[in-house]
């Protein structure tokens, strides 16, 4: 009987251990953010159906910025909110946590390209503006101080306007005590512009003025007729390297080209600054997404995840993951990476839409996140900037409201075992638990039968 009881207890213990090991973390609205995990913010009519562009400070404060044309008086409007970690407007920023800016531009169209939360509490915003009657673009860079006022240290507190050639993307990257303003030209194999592929780079000093010591009079201009430059990585020593994707559908090796901090080819890196980045067996590398810990996530043109690029510009490859069209990535806590992915018909994710993904350092999905490593945002189709990781295990999603304004929603990971009295039990654990209960019940029945056995008659021997 004791053996039977002991076997039952051990089996139940194994079942409970298996349950604990398989208790999936749950993604739930964060009750410590706004009202039940949501904050609704108002906006003037010009911003109707404009998605917010989000950024986060290291202390958990959140920035939400929107850009729109001002139809009442020709020009651009920028609406910027800053929230403290519990979702309340930050009283130290602007008027009750918001700033409304007007920029003297009359664009055919504009796009908010980048919002950076700066270490000193300020922020930097980058817009691209389509110039009327011209294929060229204009970059508009705005820098605000910690209180939301114009930062007098940058361009004397005024928006910095910079005329660009035709470009498909505009990025601003910190480089030492200055900035690199980069215009990535249309890829020769992906766009029918007829313009040569390549890039133009200007180095700005900390005050926004042109650094004439860089390249040729402050600028370098590169053409790459065979393919195109798809991204740029700035290195800790101030040097930088480009991702040069090969043309066509054939799988040919992606190449790096490295430059010194003053814009010259780094011949110590390779002949003419060139070096192969990936073997031909991999899809061509296309984009580098900062993870916030010094590494970048390397993705292909097809959208698959190829590996990590470290701060030295070295790529550590792993087999392509399940994700497609990744446009945002950040370290998510627990040695995991969080990514936002859009899926089109024909890919491996089950249905179209926007997915939030989590995977381990080796590129394997974190099966405890969402469903098998993917969490689908029901009813949302996000664009770049609409999701941000604001703390380990926590992210914020922004979307416009049909009635005006926009909504921010924070989701957090909670331990499923802590929240549920009986966590969802996997089949092996259910079998062990049932067997343990049966063994324990049999032991209890045998013990009860022994205690209820009638006493022997005196003088009677068996």
XYZ file of C-alpha atoms in Angstrom:
462
model
C 0.000 0.000 0.000
C 2.785 2.414 0.905
C 4.461 1.733 -2.427
C 1.196 2.385 -4.258
C 0.634 5.635 -2.370
C 4.222 6.743 -2.937
C 3.925 6.018 -6.672
C 0.738 8.078 -6.849
C 2.312 11.050 -5.061
C 5.400 10.940 -7.303
C 3.248 10.762 -10.442
C 1.122 13.724 -9.343
C 4.315 15.672 -8.588
C 5.669 14.978 -12.067
C 2.384 16.093 -13.591
C 2.400 19.359 -11.631
C 6.023 20.011 -12.585
C 5.142 19.476 -16.231
C 2.208 21.861 -15.878
C 4.460 24.523 -14.337
C 7.044 24.092 -17.074
C 4.406 24.445 -19.774
C 2.367 27.253 -18.218
C 2.378 29.794 -21.044
C 2.818 33.459 -20.309
C -0.352 35.383 -21.092
C -0.531 38.656 -23.010
C -3.114 40.829 -21.271
C -3.979 44.536 -21.082
C -1.792 46.213 -18.470
C -4.053 47.362 -15.598
C -1.374 49.871 -14.582
C -1.702 51.808 -17.848
C -4.593 54.230 -18.327
C -8.003 52.617 -17.972
C -7.737 48.836 -18.218
C -4.604 49.093 -20.344
C -5.833 51.766 -22.775
C -5.450 55.529 -23.182
C -7.500 57.602 -25.645
C -5.988 60.936 -26.721
C -7.671 63.711 -28.650
C -6.394 65.404 -31.804
C -7.572 68.202 -34.149
C -9.579 67.213 -37.216
C -6.531 67.498 -39.494
C -5.119 64.388 -37.807
C -8.174 62.172 -38.366
C -7.127 58.621 -39.292
C -3.427 59.489 -38.995
C -1.581 56.657 -37.202
C 0.692 57.708 -34.329
C 4.438 57.164 -34.523
C 5.658 55.817 -31.164
C 8.962 55.944 -29.313
C 9.969 55.099 -25.742
C 12.516 56.406 -23.258
C 14.594 54.084 -21.109
C 12.515 55.073 -18.058
C 9.268 53.901 -19.718
C 7.884 57.262 -20.853
C 6.180 57.103 -24.234
C 6.146 59.552 -27.148
C 3.311 59.552 -29.688
C 3.759 61.886 -32.684
C 1.484 62.602 -35.653
C 2.079 64.686 -38.792
C -0.593 66.076 -41.128
C -1.256 68.880 -43.590
C -2.902 71.958 -42.173
C -5.702 72.655 -44.644
C -6.874 75.806 -42.860
C -3.520 77.529 -43.379
C -1.112 75.876 -45.846
C 1.624 74.090 -43.992
C 2.449 71.078 -41.853
C 1.244 70.328 -38.347
C 2.914 68.089 -35.802
C 1.074 66.871 -32.709
C 3.286 65.318 -30.041
C 2.208 63.692 -26.774
C 4.479 62.459 -24.023
C 3.084 60.108 -21.380
C 4.514 58.882 -18.099
C 4.663 55.079 -17.651
C 1.137 54.806 -16.181
C -0.377 56.502 -19.250
C -0.995 59.970 -17.810
C 0.168 63.031 -19.807
C 3.630 64.152 -18.696
C 3.082 67.528 -16.954
C 6.712 68.524 -17.595
C 6.202 68.409 -21.373
C 4.468 71.240 -23.247
C 0.923 72.082 -22.179
C -0.327 69.156 -20.085
C 1.812 66.645 -21.933
C 1.292 67.800 -25.515
C 2.900 70.107 -28.074
C 1.377 71.325 -31.359
C 3.914 72.560 -33.932
C 3.388 74.258 -37.278
C 6.049 73.984 -39.966
C 6.112 76.382 -42.906
C 5.988 73.795 -45.687
C 3.450 73.342 -48.488
C 3.946 69.708 -49.413
C 2.102 67.543 -51.872
C 2.592 64.832 -49.267
C 4.682 64.298 -46.184
C 5.728 61.399 -44.015
C 7.014 61.149 -40.474
C 10.073 58.933 -40.925
C 11.692 58.814 -37.509
C 11.092 59.754 -33.864
C 14.039 59.416 -31.479
C 13.756 59.717 -27.693
C 17.055 61.329 -26.641
C 19.029 60.489 -23.521
C 18.687 64.036 -22.118
C 14.878 63.823 -22.219
C 14.474 65.667 -25.504
C 13.434 64.217 -28.841
C 14.272 64.436 -32.525
C 11.804 64.056 -35.402
C 12.570 63.504 -39.086
C 10.032 64.138 -41.861
C 10.279 63.787 -45.615
C 8.363 66.282 -47.728
C 7.555 65.905 -51.426
C 8.611 69.059 -53.265
C 5.920 70.369 -55.679
C 6.700 69.921 -59.385
C 9.877 67.977 -58.633
C 10.855 64.327 -58.066
C 13.130 65.457 -55.240
C 12.438 65.305 -51.515
C 13.150 67.622 -48.642
C 14.115 66.427 -45.185
C 12.806 68.398 -42.209
C 14.553 67.762 -38.875
C 13.112 69.104 -35.615
C 14.785 68.819 -32.227
C 12.930 69.543 -28.978
C 14.256 69.946 -25.461
C 13.064 67.926 -22.446
C 10.191 70.375 -21.816
C 8.916 70.250 -25.416
C 10.261 73.649 -26.464
C 12.520 74.079 -29.496
C 16.100 73.086 -28.660
C 18.266 76.199 -29.257
C 21.381 74.019 -29.568
C 20.175 72.610 -32.902
C 19.837 74.999 -35.871
C 19.145 77.874 -33.429
C 15.867 76.265 -32.431
C 14.436 76.227 -35.970
C 13.435 73.245 -38.141
C 16.350 72.213 -40.354
C 15.386 71.811 -44.027
C 17.601 69.820 -46.361
C 16.978 69.303 -50.082
C 17.553 65.728 -51.258
C 17.695 63.923 -54.606
C 14.925 61.403 -55.397
C 14.984 58.919 -52.509
C 12.953 55.977 -51.251
C 14.013 56.422 -47.623
C 15.501 59.115 -45.406
C 17.276 58.222 -42.160
C 19.217 60.145 -39.533
C 21.890 58.247 -37.595
C 23.968 59.500 -34.649
C 27.708 59.482 -35.347
C 29.982 60.569 -32.528
C 29.168 64.199 -31.704
C 27.251 64.656 -34.955
C 24.678 63.087 -37.250
C 24.637 61.347 -40.617
C 21.731 62.379 -42.848
C 21.277 59.564 -45.364
C 19.126 59.549 -48.493
C 18.759 56.026 -49.904
C 18.006 56.212 -53.600
C 15.461 53.951 -55.312
C 16.762 50.420 -55.826
C 17.490 49.930 -59.515
C 15.758 46.527 -59.558
C 12.729 47.522 -57.486
C 11.653 50.918 -58.775
C 11.111 52.307 -62.226
C 12.480 55.786 -61.525
C 15.382 55.584 -63.969
C 17.573 57.314 -61.380
C 20.862 55.636 -60.467
C 20.735 53.507 -57.341
C 22.933 54.302 -54.379
C 22.947 56.848 -51.571
C 23.853 60.373 -50.559
C 25.261 61.080 -47.095
C 25.827 64.404 -45.354
C 27.460 64.812 -41.963
C 25.860 67.359 -39.666
C 27.566 68.712 -36.597
C 25.735 68.750 -33.271
C 24.293 72.196 -33.997
C 22.917 71.082 -37.377
C 25.565 72.764 -39.533
C 27.330 70.909 -42.348
C 30.680 69.316 -41.460
C 32.856 70.252 -44.445
C 35.615 67.850 -43.311
C 33.437 64.874 -44.220
C 33.757 63.350 -47.688
C 33.859 66.077 -50.309
C 32.674 69.336 -48.769
C 30.506 67.510 -46.234
C 28.918 64.981 -48.600
C 29.547 61.626 -50.198
C 27.498 60.413 -53.147
C 27.557 56.773 -54.199
C 25.997 55.079 -57.198
C 25.637 51.321 -57.462
C 24.208 50.508 -60.852
C 24.244 46.733 -60.322
C 22.041 46.623 -57.257
C 21.425 49.286 -54.648
C 22.262 50.292 -51.109
C 19.467 49.154 -48.837
C 20.701 50.207 -45.369
C 23.546 51.820 -43.429
C 25.134 50.820 -40.110
C 27.139 53.314 -38.005
C 29.989 51.746 -36.013
C 31.214 52.726 -32.525
C 34.401 54.345 -33.917
C 32.351 56.617 -36.196
C 32.914 54.566 -39.311
C 29.931 53.144 -41.151
C 29.137 50.414 -43.626
C 26.473 49.921 -46.255
C 24.376 46.893 -47.183
C 24.690 46.328 -50.929
C 21.980 43.964 -52.175
C 22.466 42.103 -55.416
C 20.084 42.559 -58.328
C 17.699 40.004 -59.759
C 16.145 36.893 -58.288
C 19.317 34.809 -58.220
C 20.914 34.258 -54.819
C 24.230 36.077 -54.935
C 26.268 37.141 -51.928
C 25.308 40.385 -50.207
C 28.265 42.718 -49.719
C 29.333 45.228 -47.083
C 31.172 48.413 -47.963
C 32.869 50.150 -45.068
C 33.824 53.813 -44.724
C 35.973 55.643 -42.203
C 34.459 58.294 -39.940
C 35.445 61.065 -42.392
C 33.719 59.372 -45.337
C 36.680 57.643 -47.040
C 36.756 54.000 -48.127
C 38.139 51.794 -45.349
C 40.727 49.785 -47.285
C 41.750 47.985 -44.087
C 38.334 46.282 -44.141
C 38.831 44.915 -47.651
C 39.866 45.973 -51.170
C 38.093 49.250 -51.857
C 36.258 48.804 -48.550
C 34.360 45.730 -49.844
C 33.694 42.427 -48.074
C 31.096 39.689 -48.543
C 28.403 39.806 -45.857
C 26.577 36.519 -46.490
C 27.250 33.395 -48.539
C 25.206 32.861 -51.668
C 22.999 30.249 -49.952
C 21.158 32.997 -48.045
C 18.577 35.467 -49.288
C 20.161 38.877 -49.959
C 20.370 40.969 -46.810
C 18.245 44.108 -46.951
C 17.466 45.826 -43.634
C 19.111 46.240 -40.239
C 16.715 46.851 -37.330
C 18.222 48.197 -34.067
C 17.491 46.000 -31.046
C 18.445 48.567 -28.413
C 21.367 46.575 -26.983
C 24.000 47.400 -29.609
C 22.946 44.630 -31.980
C 20.800 44.818 -35.089
C 18.402 42.274 -36.546
C 19.295 41.445 -40.151
C 16.373 40.725 -42.488
C 16.181 39.852 -46.166
C 14.197 41.486 -48.954
C 11.768 38.572 -48.692
C 11.339 39.391 -45.011
C 13.001 36.392 -43.395
C 15.263 36.909 -40.402
C 18.871 36.126 -41.273
C 20.694 36.743 -38.006
C 22.227 39.469 -35.853
C 24.790 42.134 -36.674
C 26.899 43.125 -33.690
C 28.263 46.590 -32.886
C 31.449 45.824 -34.859
C 29.463 45.163 -38.018
C 29.948 41.391 -37.973
C 26.966 39.225 -38.921
C 26.139 36.074 -36.958
C 23.766 34.158 -39.212
C 21.183 31.558 -38.321
C 18.621 29.731 -40.471
C 15.800 31.973 -41.660
C 12.975 32.227 -39.137
C 9.204 32.138 -39.631
C 8.674 35.891 -39.721
C 7.901 37.980 -42.800
C 8.144 41.700 -43.609
C 9.533 42.616 -40.203
C 9.636 46.401 -39.743
C 10.441 46.820 -36.039
C 12.487 44.824 -33.538
C 13.622 45.254 -29.944
C 15.052 43.222 -27.082
C 12.036 41.993 -25.104
C 13.523 40.623 -21.892
C 14.505 37.078 -21.023
C 17.112 37.025 -23.813
C 14.346 37.267 -26.393
C 13.676 39.541 -29.342
C 10.286 41.086 -30.110
C 9.345 41.982 -33.682
C 6.398 43.452 -35.549
C 5.600 41.658 -38.791
C 3.072 42.154 -41.565
C 1.939 39.085 -43.445
C 0.581 39.001 -47.010
C -1.206 36.115 -48.695
C 1.093 33.275 -49.605
C 3.362 33.395 -46.573
C 3.628 30.892 -43.751
C 1.651 32.683 -41.010
C -1.951 31.446 -40.920
C -3.885 34.597 -41.941
C -3.168 38.085 -43.236
C -2.637 40.887 -40.744
C -0.081 42.179 -38.280
C 1.746 39.801 -35.961
C 3.904 40.448 -32.938
C 6.626 37.827 -32.689
C 9.054 36.705 -29.994
C 12.017 34.433 -30.541
C 15.120 33.284 -28.742
C 18.664 34.322 -29.509
C 19.147 31.446 -31.933
C 16.110 32.465 -33.990
C 13.777 29.839 -32.541
C 10.211 31.016 -31.747
C 9.378 31.531 -28.076
C 6.447 29.113 -27.926
C 5.140 30.663 -24.708
C 4.453 33.968 -26.490
C 1.000 34.204 -28.086
C 0.334 31.079 -30.125
C 3.572 29.290 -30.869
C 5.597 32.500 -30.820
C 3.207 34.721 -32.819
C 0.489 37.017 -31.463
C -1.975 38.357 -34.028
C -3.386 41.826 -33.499
C -7.024 41.290 -34.369
C -8.371 43.892 -36.760
C -5.141 45.885 -37.048
C -2.873 46.484 -39.996
C 0.061 48.406 -38.605
C 2.654 50.497 -40.387
C 6.157 51.251 -39.149
C 6.151 53.205 -35.907
C 2.820 52.005 -34.516
C 4.295 49.578 -31.986
C 7.065 50.071 -29.428
C 8.585 48.014 -26.607
C 8.523 50.268 -23.529
C 9.779 47.797 -20.884
C 10.847 44.131 -20.679
C 7.785 41.995 -21.460
C 5.641 45.028 -22.330
C 4.699 46.766 -25.583
C 2.406 49.590 -26.691
C 0.344 49.691 -29.891
C -1.200 52.883 -31.286
C -4.049 53.221 -33.758
C -6.328 56.044 -34.932
C -9.910 56.219 -33.725
C -12.763 56.515 -36.210
C -14.344 59.191 -34.031
C -11.124 61.255 -33.974
C -7.910 61.140 -31.999
C -6.071 57.903 -31.355
C -5.812 55.068 -28.860
C -2.760 53.592 -27.138
C -2.958 50.032 -25.786
C -0.343 48.422 -23.594
C -0.053 44.643 -23.359
C 2.071 42.881 -20.764
C 3.193 39.330 -20.244
C 1.777 37.702 -17.130
C 2.746 34.316 -15.736
C -0.077 31.976 -16.683
C 0.538 29.773 -13.645
C 0.216 32.752 -11.295
C -2.981 34.045 -12.881
C -4.853 30.764 -13.352
C -5.709 28.414 -10.454
C -5.347 25.511 -12.894
C -3.137 26.421 -15.841
C -3.810 24.998 -19.258
C -2.447 21.474 -18.944
C -0.629 19.759 -21.819
C -1.722 16.186 -22.719
C 1.317 14.416 -21.158
C 0.722 16.223 -17.879
C -2.985 15.352 -17.968
C -2.128 11.654 -18.420
C 0.374 11.689 -15.558
C -2.044 13.572 -13.323
C -4.843 11.085 -14.042
C -2.559 8.110 -13.388
C -1.323 9.641 -10.143
C -4.868 10.275 -8.940
C -5.875 6.692 -9.784
C -2.889 5.274 -7.886
C -3.552 7.513 -4.887
C -7.243 6.533 -4.920
C -6.392 2.810 -5.023
C -4.026 3.265 -2.085
C -6.741 5.084 -0.132
C -9.302 2.353 -0.878
C -6.959 -0.417 0.272
C -6.196 1.472 3.465
C -9.887 2.016 4.140
C -10.684 -1.654 3.464
C -8.025 -2.753 5.964
C -9.445 -0.510 8.701
C -13.019 -1.711 8.063
C -12.176 -5.481 8.092
C -14.308 -7.269 10.830
C -12.392 -8.609 13.886
C -11.628 -12.324 14.096
C -13.830 -14.542 16.306
C -12.105 -15.590 19.564
C -10.669 -19.088 19.593
C -10.970 -19.397 15.855
C -7.844 -20.104 13.873
C -7.373 -19.920 10.171
